[in-house]
Every structure is written in C-alpha cells, then in structure tokens.
Coordinates of C-alpha atoms and ligand atoms in Angstrom, one line a residue:
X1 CA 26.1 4.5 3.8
X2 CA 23.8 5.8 6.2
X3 CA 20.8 3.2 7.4
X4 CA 17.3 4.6 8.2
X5 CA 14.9 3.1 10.3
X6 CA 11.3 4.7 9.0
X7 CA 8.2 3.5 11.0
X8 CA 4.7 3.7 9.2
X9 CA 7.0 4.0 5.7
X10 CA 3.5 2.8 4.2
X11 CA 1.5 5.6 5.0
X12 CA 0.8 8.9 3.3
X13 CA 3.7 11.0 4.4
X14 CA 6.4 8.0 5.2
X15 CA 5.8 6.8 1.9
X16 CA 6.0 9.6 0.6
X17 CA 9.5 9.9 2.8
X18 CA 10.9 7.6 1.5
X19 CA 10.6 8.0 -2.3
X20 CA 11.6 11.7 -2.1
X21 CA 14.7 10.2 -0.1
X22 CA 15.5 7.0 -2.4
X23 CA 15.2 9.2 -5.5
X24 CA 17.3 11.6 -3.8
X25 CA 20.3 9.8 -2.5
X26 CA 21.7 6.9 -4.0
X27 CA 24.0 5.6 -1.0
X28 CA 21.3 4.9 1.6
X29 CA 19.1 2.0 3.0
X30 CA 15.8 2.5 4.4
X31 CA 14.4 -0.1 6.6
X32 CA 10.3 0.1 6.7
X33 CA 8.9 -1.1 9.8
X34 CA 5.1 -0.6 9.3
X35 CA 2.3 -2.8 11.0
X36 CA 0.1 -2.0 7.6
X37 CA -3.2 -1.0 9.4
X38 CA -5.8 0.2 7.6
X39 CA -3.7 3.4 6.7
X40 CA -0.8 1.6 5.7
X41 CA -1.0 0.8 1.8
X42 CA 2.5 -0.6 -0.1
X43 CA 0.8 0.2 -3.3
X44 CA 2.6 3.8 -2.3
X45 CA 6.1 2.2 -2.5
X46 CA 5.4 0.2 -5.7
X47 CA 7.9 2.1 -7.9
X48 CA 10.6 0.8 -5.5
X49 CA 9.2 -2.6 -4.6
X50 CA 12.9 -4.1 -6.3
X51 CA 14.9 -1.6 -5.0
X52 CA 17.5 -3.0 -3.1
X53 CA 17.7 0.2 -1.1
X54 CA 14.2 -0.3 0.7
X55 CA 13.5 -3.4 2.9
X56 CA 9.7 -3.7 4.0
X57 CA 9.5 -5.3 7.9
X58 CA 5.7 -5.8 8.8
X59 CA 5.8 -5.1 12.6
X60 CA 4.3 -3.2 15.4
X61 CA 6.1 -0.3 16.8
X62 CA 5.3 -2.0 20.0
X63 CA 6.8 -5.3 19.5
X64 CA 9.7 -5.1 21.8
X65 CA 11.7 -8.1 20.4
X66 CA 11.2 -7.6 17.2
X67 CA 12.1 -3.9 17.2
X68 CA 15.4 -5.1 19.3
X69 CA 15.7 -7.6 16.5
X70 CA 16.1 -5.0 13.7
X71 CA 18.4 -2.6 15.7
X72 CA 20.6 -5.7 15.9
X73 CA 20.8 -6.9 12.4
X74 CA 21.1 -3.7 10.9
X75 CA 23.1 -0.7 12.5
X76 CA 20.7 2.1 11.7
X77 CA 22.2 5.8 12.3
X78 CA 18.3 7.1 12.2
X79 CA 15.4 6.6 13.6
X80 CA 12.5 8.2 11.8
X81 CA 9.3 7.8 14.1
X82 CA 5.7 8.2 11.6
X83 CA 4.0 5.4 12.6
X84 CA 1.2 6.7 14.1
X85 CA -2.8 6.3 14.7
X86 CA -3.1 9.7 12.6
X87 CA -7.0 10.5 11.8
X88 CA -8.3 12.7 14.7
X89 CA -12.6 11.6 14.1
X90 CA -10.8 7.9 14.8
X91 CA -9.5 9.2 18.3
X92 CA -12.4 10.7 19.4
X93 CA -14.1 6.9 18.6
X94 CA -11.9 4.8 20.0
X95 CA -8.8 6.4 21.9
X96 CA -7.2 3.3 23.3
X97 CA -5.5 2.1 20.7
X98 CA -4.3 5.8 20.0
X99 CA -2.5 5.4 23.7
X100 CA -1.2 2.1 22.5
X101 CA 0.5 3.3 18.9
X102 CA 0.9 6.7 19.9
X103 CA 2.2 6.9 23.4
X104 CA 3.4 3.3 24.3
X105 CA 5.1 2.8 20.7
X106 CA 7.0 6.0 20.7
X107 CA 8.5 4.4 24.0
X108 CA 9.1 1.1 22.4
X109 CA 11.2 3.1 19.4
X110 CA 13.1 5.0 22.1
X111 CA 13.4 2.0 24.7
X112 CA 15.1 0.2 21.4
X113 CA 17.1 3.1 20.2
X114 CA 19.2 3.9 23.6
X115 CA 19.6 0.4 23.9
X116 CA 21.5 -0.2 20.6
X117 CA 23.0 3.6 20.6
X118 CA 24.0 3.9 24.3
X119 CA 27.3 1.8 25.2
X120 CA 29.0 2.0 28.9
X121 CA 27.3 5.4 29.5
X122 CA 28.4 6.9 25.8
X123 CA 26.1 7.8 22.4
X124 CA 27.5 6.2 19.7
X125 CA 28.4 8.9 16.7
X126 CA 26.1 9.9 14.0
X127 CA 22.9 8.3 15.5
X128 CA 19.2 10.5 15.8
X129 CA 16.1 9.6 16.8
X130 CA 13.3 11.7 14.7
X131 CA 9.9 11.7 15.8
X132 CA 7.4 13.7 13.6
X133 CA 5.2 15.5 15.8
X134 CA 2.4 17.7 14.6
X135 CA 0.5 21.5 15.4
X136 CA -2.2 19.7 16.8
X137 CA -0.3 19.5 20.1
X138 CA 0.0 23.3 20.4
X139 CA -4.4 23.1 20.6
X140 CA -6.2 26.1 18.9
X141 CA -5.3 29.7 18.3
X142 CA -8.0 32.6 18.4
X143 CA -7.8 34.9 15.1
X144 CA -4.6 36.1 15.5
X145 CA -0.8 34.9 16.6
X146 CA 0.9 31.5 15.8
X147 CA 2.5 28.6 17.1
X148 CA 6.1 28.8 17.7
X149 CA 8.2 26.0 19.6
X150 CA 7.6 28.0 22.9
X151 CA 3.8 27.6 22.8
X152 CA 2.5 25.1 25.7
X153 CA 1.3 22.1 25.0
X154 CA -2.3 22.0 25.1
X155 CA -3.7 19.4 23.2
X156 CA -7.7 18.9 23.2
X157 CA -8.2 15.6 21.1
X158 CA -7.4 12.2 22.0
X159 CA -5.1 12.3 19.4
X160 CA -3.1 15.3 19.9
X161 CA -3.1 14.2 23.6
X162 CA -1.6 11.3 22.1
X163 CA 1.2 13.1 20.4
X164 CA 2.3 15.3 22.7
X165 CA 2.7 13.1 25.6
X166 CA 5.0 11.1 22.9
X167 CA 6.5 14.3 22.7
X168 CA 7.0 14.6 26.2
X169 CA 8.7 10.7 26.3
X170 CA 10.9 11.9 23.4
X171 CA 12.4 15.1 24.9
X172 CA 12.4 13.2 28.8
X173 CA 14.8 10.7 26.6
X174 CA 17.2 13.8 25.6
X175 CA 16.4 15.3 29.1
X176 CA 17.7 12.3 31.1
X177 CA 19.7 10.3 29.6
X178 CA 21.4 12.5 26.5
X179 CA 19.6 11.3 23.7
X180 CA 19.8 12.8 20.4
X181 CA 16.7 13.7 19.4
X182 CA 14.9 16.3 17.3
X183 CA 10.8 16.6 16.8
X184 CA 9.2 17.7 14.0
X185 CA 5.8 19.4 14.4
X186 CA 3.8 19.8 11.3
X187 CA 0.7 21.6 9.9
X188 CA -1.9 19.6 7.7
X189 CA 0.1 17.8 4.8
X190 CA -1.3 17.2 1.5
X191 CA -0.4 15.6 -1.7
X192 CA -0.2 12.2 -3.0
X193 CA -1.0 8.2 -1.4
X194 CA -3.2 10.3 1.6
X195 CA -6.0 8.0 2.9
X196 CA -9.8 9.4 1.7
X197 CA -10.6 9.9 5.3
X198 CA -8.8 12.7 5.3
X199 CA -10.5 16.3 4.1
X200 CA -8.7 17.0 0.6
X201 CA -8.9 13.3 -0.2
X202 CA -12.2 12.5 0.8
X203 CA -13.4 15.5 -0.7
X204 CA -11.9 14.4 -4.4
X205 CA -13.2 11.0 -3.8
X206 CA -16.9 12.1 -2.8
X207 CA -17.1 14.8 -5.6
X208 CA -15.9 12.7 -8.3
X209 CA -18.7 10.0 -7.5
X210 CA -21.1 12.7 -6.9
X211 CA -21.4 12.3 -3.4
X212 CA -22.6 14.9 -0.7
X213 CA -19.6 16.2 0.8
X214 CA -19.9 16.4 4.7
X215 CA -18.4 19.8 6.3
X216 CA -18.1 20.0 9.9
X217 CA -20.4 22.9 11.8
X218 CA -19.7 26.4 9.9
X219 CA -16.7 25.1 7.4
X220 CA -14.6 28.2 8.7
X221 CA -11.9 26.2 11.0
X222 CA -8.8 26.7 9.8
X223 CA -6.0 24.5 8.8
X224 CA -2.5 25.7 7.7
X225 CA -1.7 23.4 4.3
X226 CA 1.5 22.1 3.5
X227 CA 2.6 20.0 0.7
X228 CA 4.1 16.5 1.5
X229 CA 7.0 17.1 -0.6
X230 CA 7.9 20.2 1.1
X231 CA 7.5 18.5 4.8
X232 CA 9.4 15.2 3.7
X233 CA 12.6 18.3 2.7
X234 CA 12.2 19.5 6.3
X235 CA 12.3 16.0 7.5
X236 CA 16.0 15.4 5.8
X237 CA 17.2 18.8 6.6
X238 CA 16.2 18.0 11.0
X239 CA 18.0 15.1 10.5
X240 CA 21.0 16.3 8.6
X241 CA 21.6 19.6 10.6
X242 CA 18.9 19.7 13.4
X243 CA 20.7 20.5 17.0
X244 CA 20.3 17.4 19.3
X245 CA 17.4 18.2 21.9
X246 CA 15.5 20.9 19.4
X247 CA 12.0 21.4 18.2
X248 CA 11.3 22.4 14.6
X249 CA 7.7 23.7 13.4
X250 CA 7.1 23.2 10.0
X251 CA 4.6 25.1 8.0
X252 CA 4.0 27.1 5.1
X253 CA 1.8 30.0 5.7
X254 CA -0.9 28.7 4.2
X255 CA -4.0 29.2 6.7
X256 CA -7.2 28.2 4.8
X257 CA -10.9 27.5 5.7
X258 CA -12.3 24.4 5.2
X259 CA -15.4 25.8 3.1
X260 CA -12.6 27.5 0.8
X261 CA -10.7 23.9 0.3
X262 CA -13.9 22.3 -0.3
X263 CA -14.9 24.6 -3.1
X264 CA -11.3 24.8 -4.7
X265 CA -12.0 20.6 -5.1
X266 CA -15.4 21.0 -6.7
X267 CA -14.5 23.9 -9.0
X268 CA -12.0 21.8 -10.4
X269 CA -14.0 18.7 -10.7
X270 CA -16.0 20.9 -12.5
X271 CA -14.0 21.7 -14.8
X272 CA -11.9 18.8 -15.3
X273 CA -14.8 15.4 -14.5
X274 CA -18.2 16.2 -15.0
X275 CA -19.9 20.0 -15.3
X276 CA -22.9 18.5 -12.9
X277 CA -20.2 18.3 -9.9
X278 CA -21.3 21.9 -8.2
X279 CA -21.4 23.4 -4.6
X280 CA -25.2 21.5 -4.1
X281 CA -23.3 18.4 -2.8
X282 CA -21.8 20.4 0.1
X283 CA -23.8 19.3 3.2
X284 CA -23.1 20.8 6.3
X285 CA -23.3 18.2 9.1
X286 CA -22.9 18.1 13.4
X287 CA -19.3 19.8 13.8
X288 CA -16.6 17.4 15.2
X289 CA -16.3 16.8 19.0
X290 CA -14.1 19.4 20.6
X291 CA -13.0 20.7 16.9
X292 CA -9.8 23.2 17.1
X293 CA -11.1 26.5 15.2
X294 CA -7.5 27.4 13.8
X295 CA -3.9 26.2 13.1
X296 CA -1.2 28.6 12.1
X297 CA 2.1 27.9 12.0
X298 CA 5.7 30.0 12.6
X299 CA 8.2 28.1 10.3
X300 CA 10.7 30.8 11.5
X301 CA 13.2 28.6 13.1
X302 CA 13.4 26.0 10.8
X303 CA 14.1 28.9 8.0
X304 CA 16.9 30.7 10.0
X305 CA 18.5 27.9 11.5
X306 CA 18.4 25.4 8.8
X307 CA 17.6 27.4 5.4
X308 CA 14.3 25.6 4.9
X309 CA 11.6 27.0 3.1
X310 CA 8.1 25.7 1.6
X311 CA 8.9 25.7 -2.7
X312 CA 5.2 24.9 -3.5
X313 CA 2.8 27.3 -3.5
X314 CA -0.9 26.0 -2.6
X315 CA -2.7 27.0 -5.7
X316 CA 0.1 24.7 -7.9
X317 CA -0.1 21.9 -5.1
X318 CA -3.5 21.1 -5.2
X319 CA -4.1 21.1 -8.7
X320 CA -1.5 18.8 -8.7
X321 CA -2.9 16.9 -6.0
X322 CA -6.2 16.6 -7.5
X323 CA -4.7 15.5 -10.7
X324 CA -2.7 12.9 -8.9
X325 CA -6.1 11.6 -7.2
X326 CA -7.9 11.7 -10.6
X327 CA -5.2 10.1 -12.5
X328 CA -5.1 7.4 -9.9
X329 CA -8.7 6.4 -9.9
X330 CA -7.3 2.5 -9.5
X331 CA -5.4 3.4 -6.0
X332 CA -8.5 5.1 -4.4
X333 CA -10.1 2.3 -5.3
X334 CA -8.0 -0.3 -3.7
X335 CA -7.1 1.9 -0.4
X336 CA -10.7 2.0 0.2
X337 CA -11.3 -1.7 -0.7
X338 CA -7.9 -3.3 0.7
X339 CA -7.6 -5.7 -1.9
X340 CA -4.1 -5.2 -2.8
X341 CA -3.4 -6.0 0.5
X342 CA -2.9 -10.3 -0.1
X343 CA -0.8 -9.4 -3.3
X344 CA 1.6 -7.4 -1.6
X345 CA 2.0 -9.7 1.9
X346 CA 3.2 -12.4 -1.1
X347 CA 5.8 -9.8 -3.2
X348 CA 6.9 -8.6 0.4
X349 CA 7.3 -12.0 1.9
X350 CA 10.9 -13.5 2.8
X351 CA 12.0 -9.7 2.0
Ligands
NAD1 P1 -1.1 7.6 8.1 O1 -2.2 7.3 8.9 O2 -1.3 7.9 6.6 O3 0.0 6.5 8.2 C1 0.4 5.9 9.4 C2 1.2 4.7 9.1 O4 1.6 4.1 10.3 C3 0.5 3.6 8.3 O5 1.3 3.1 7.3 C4 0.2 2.5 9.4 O6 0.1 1.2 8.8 C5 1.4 2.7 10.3 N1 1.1 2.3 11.7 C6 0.0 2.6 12.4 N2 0.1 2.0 13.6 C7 1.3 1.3 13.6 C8 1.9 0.5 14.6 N3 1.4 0.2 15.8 N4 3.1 0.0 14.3 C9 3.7 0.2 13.0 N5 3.1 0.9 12.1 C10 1.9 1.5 12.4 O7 -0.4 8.9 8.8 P2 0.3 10.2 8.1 O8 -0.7 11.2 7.8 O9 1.3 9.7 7.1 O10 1.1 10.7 9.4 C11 2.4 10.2 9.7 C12 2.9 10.9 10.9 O11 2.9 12.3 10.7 C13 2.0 10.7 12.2 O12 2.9 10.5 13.3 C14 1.2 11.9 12.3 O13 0.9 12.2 13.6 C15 2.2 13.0 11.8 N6 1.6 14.2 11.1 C16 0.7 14.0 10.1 C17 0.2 15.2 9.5 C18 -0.8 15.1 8.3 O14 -1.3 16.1 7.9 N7 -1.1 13.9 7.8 C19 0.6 16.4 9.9 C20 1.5 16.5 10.9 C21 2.0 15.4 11.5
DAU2 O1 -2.5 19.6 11.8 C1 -1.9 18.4 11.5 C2 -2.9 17.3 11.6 O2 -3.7 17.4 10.4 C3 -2.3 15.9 11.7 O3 -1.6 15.8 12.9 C4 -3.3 14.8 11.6 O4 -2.7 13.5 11.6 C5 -4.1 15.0 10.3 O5 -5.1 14.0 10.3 C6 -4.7 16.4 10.2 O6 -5.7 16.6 11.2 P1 -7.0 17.4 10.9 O7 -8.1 17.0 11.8 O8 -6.8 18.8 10.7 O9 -7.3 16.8 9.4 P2 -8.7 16.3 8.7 O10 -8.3 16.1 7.3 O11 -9.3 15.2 9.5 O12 -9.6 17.6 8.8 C7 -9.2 18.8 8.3 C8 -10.3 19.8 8.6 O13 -11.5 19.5 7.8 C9 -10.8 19.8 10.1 O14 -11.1 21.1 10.5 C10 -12.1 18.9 10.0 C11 -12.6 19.2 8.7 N1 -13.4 18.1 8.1 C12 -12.7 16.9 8.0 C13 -13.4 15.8 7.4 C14 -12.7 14.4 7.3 C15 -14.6 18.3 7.5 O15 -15.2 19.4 7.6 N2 -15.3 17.2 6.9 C16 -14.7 16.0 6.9 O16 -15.3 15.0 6.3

C-alpha cells in the first residue's frame, strides 16, 4: 500500500487529486496536509469525508515539526507538493506571503522529505517528491512557438517568481544531494471545486447573478485550458513512471482568448439560466499589472515518454464545467461565504 503525502488536498486541483486517485485505486492512503486558507474548502472532499483512505491534517507547509511529525508517523512513498498561494491578482497585492507558502514551504516539504527518505548517505526505495509547477514560470510567448522543458525561466509576476524559484529549490535538491524528484508544469486548469476568483469561475458566478463581468485591457491574452481531470492523470502517471530529476509540461493544446471564454460562459447562461444574461455585462476594466499576453504549451514529452494525452476536449469540458457550477449553486455559495468552514473543523477534528 502506497502512502501519499498531498499538500493543499483542499483546493481546486488537490482535491480534485485526490478523488480521481481514491476512486481510482483501492489500496492507497492519502494523507491531506492543507492549512485551509481562504482557497482551501473540504466541502470538495465531502464524498470521502468517512473514507478511511483519506486522513485530513490542518497544517502549514511551513511548520517544520509538524511536517517532521507526519513523515514519522506515517511512512509516505510520495510527496505531492499543491499547496500553494495560487491566484496571480493576489501576488501582485501582497507578495510576501507568496515568498512564505511558495518559496519557504516548498523548502520545508523538501527539508522534511530527505530527512525521512535519506539514511547514512542512501535514498530509501520507492520514495518521490512531486512538486506541481505551472507555465507561468516559462513568462509570455509572442504569437508563435511554445514552451517546452528547455525554455528559461523567466517569470514576471510575484507569483510565478514564486514558483519557479521553488522550482529551482526542488531541482538544487535532485542536483545536490540525489533526490528523487519530478516537477509538473501546468497550463490553466479548469473544472470542478475552483475558487470564483479565478476567470471561468468567476465568470459563471458573476453571469448567473447578473453581474458585470470585468475583462482585463483588450480580452485577447491567451491562456492554454486544460481540464483538471486530465492534469490530475498526468500527475499519477509523473509519479508512477516519471524519471527522477525530469520536468514534465502538461497541456492540451487548447490556446484560447479570454474574450472567447467569456462569451462561451454567457452564451450558455443564456441558454440554460435566464435569456437576459447577454454580452452587455462584459466590462472591460484597467488590464492586470505586468499581464503575460500568451501561454502555450508543448505536452510532447509527457506524450512520448509516458503515453499521456488530454481525453477531454474543451467544448465537452466546459459545458460540463458550467453545469457542475450551476448544479452546485449551494457550494459557490459557501466558498464565497466560508460558512462551512466551523462545521467541517468539528467532522475533521481528532481525525
Ligand atoms: P488553490 O488556491 O485552489 O488551492 C491551494 C490550496 O493550498 C488550498 O487548499 C490552500 O488552503 C492550501 N494552502 C495554501 N497555503 C498553504 C500553506 N501555507 N500550507 C498548507 N496549505 C496551504 O490552488 P490550485 O489552483 O488548486 O493550485 C494547486 C497547485 O497547482 C499550485 O501549486 C499552483 O501553483 C499549481 N497550478 C495551478 C494551476 C491552475 O490553473 N489552477 C495551473 C498550473 C499549476
Ligand atoms: O497558467 C497556469 C496558471 O493559471 C496557474 O499557475 C495559476 O495558479 C492560475 O491562477 C492561473 O493563472 P492565470 O492568471 O492565468 O488565471 P486567472 O484565472 O486569474 O486569469 C486567466 C486570464 O483571465 C488572465 O489572462 C487574466 C484574465 N482575467 C482574470 C480574471 C480573474 C480577466 O480578464 N478578468 C478577471 O476577472
């Protein structure tokens, strides 16, 4: 029975981790160390909330002791790092706290991890550390080209300065002292259980209360759209068969404006909510700070060396991501209220 350590398991894509890995293997446990910030919501997990499988630690990936504390009581083969300060207009707000999570908890999770995994100068078998990295590290591209694994790091928000100098930690870890190690770099996820700060979220959320919906500058920056169940496969398949010390981008050619994404949302809510939701609430407002024009990903490696490939297509995913977010009216609600918070520190407690 392998034992996973997952950090931020109650965010969008760790939560969404760990039910595509709990519904998919039988013979696991997944320990959830998540500090449940504002982004962290365990309404996600609540179809496994009795699972025996899933054990819920509320904790700071920079608490050293208690970090130390879990490698000890559990002997966990992988560490998968998602915990993360994740929303870029945040960053640009306050960036400390991004340096804090970002950069000085990666270090923590590694610190931890060689302590437990490295005995008298030798790895123990089996064990990987996983961080999940994303584009945003690679900066901007111009019209044309992508980002493969060989792309410089050239990161312009606090944020993605943020991740890749984790980045740089992680690979110094397999660099000089052996570690086993793979990162994960990521386009834009979407799907299920993603906070409404983020575009296709907040864009459902805004139109189906008839809100304006704020674009940034022209609308035509580019994001590269993958669904969260397709990353989360990618995620298993690094850790299963990823070669110790290797990058993997992950992406599914699927480059689309901002404007275009926005309109996809409202034609649907059209459709599906209330006939007055139309293109009059889109309000274009002061573009972000230092706002990367374009992300495009080459998935190429990933495919070749380890057979994976995206199986959604983005026209199916986001109709089934904007029926998730319509049939889930009572979540929205909560995430953006935080009430379930006290009812879930009680079901969780003396887990
Ligand atoms: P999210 O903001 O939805 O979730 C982050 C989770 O981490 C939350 O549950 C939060 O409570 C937890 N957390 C934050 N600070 C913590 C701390 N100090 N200690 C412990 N837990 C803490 O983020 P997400 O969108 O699910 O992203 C997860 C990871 O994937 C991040 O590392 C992000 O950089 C990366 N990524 C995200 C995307 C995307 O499109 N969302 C794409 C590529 C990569
Ligand atoms: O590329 C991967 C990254 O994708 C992840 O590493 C980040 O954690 C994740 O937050 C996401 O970053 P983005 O900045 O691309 O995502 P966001 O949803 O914030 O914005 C997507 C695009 O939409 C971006 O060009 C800014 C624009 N935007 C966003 C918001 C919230 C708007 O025009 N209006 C908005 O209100």
């Amino acid at each position: 029975m392998k034992t996973y350590l997952v950090t931020g398991g109650a965010g969008f894509i760790g939560s969404n981790f760990i039910l595509y890995m709990l519904d998919r293997y039988s013979d696991i446990r997944i320990i959830n160390l998540d500090a449940l910030t504002y982004a962290g919501n365990l309404e996600n997990l609540k179809s496994v909330e009795k699972d025996p499988r899933h054990i819920f630690v509320q904790m700071n990936i920079c608490d050293r002791e208690g970090v130390r504390g879990l490698f000890e009581k559990y002997d966990i083969d992988y560490v998968v790092n998602f915990a993360a300060e994740s929303h870029v207009d945040r960053s640009i707000a306050n960036p400390e706290i991004f340096v804090e999570t970002n950069v000085l908890g990666t270090v923590n999770m590694l610190n931890c991890a060689k302590q437990a995994w490295l005995k008298d100068g030798a790895w123990a078998q089996g064990k990987k550390y996983l961080q999940i990295s994303t584009d945003e590290v690679y900066g901007s591209l111009g019209e044309t080209g992508y980002f493969t694994e060989q792309t410089p790091l050239c990161p312009h928000s606090p944020y993605s300065a943020s991740k890749a100098s984790a980045d740089m930690f992680v690979m110094a870890y397999h660099d000089t002292y052996g570690m086993p190690v793979n990162i994960t770099r990521c386009s834009n996820n979407y799907g299920p259980f993603q906070f409404p700060e983020k575009l296709i979220p907040l864009m459902i959320n805004n139109a189906r209360n008839k809100k304006s919906l704020p674009v940034y500058g022209d609308g035509m920056n580019i994001r590269d759209w993958l669904y969260v169940e397709d990353h989360c496969k990618a995620i298993d398949m690094v850790l299963c068969g990823g070669k110790p010390g290797e990058v993997y981008n992950v992406g599914g050619h699927n480059e689309r404006p901002n404007i275009f994404i926005v309109k996809t949302i409202i034609a649907q809510l059209h459709d599906k909510v209330d006939a007055g939701i139309d293109e009059s609430l889109i309000t274009h407002v002061a573009d972000r700070l230092g706002h990367d024009r374009r992300y495009g990903i080459d998935p190429e490696k990933i495919r070749r060396d380890l057979g994976w490939y995206p199986e959604t297509m983005f026209e199916d995913g986001i109709v089934k991501t904007i029926d998730w977010y319509l049939a889930n009216g009572d979540w929205m609600e909560n995430v953006t209220s935080g009430s379930y918070l006290e009812y879930y520190k009680e079901m969780y407690a003396g887990k």
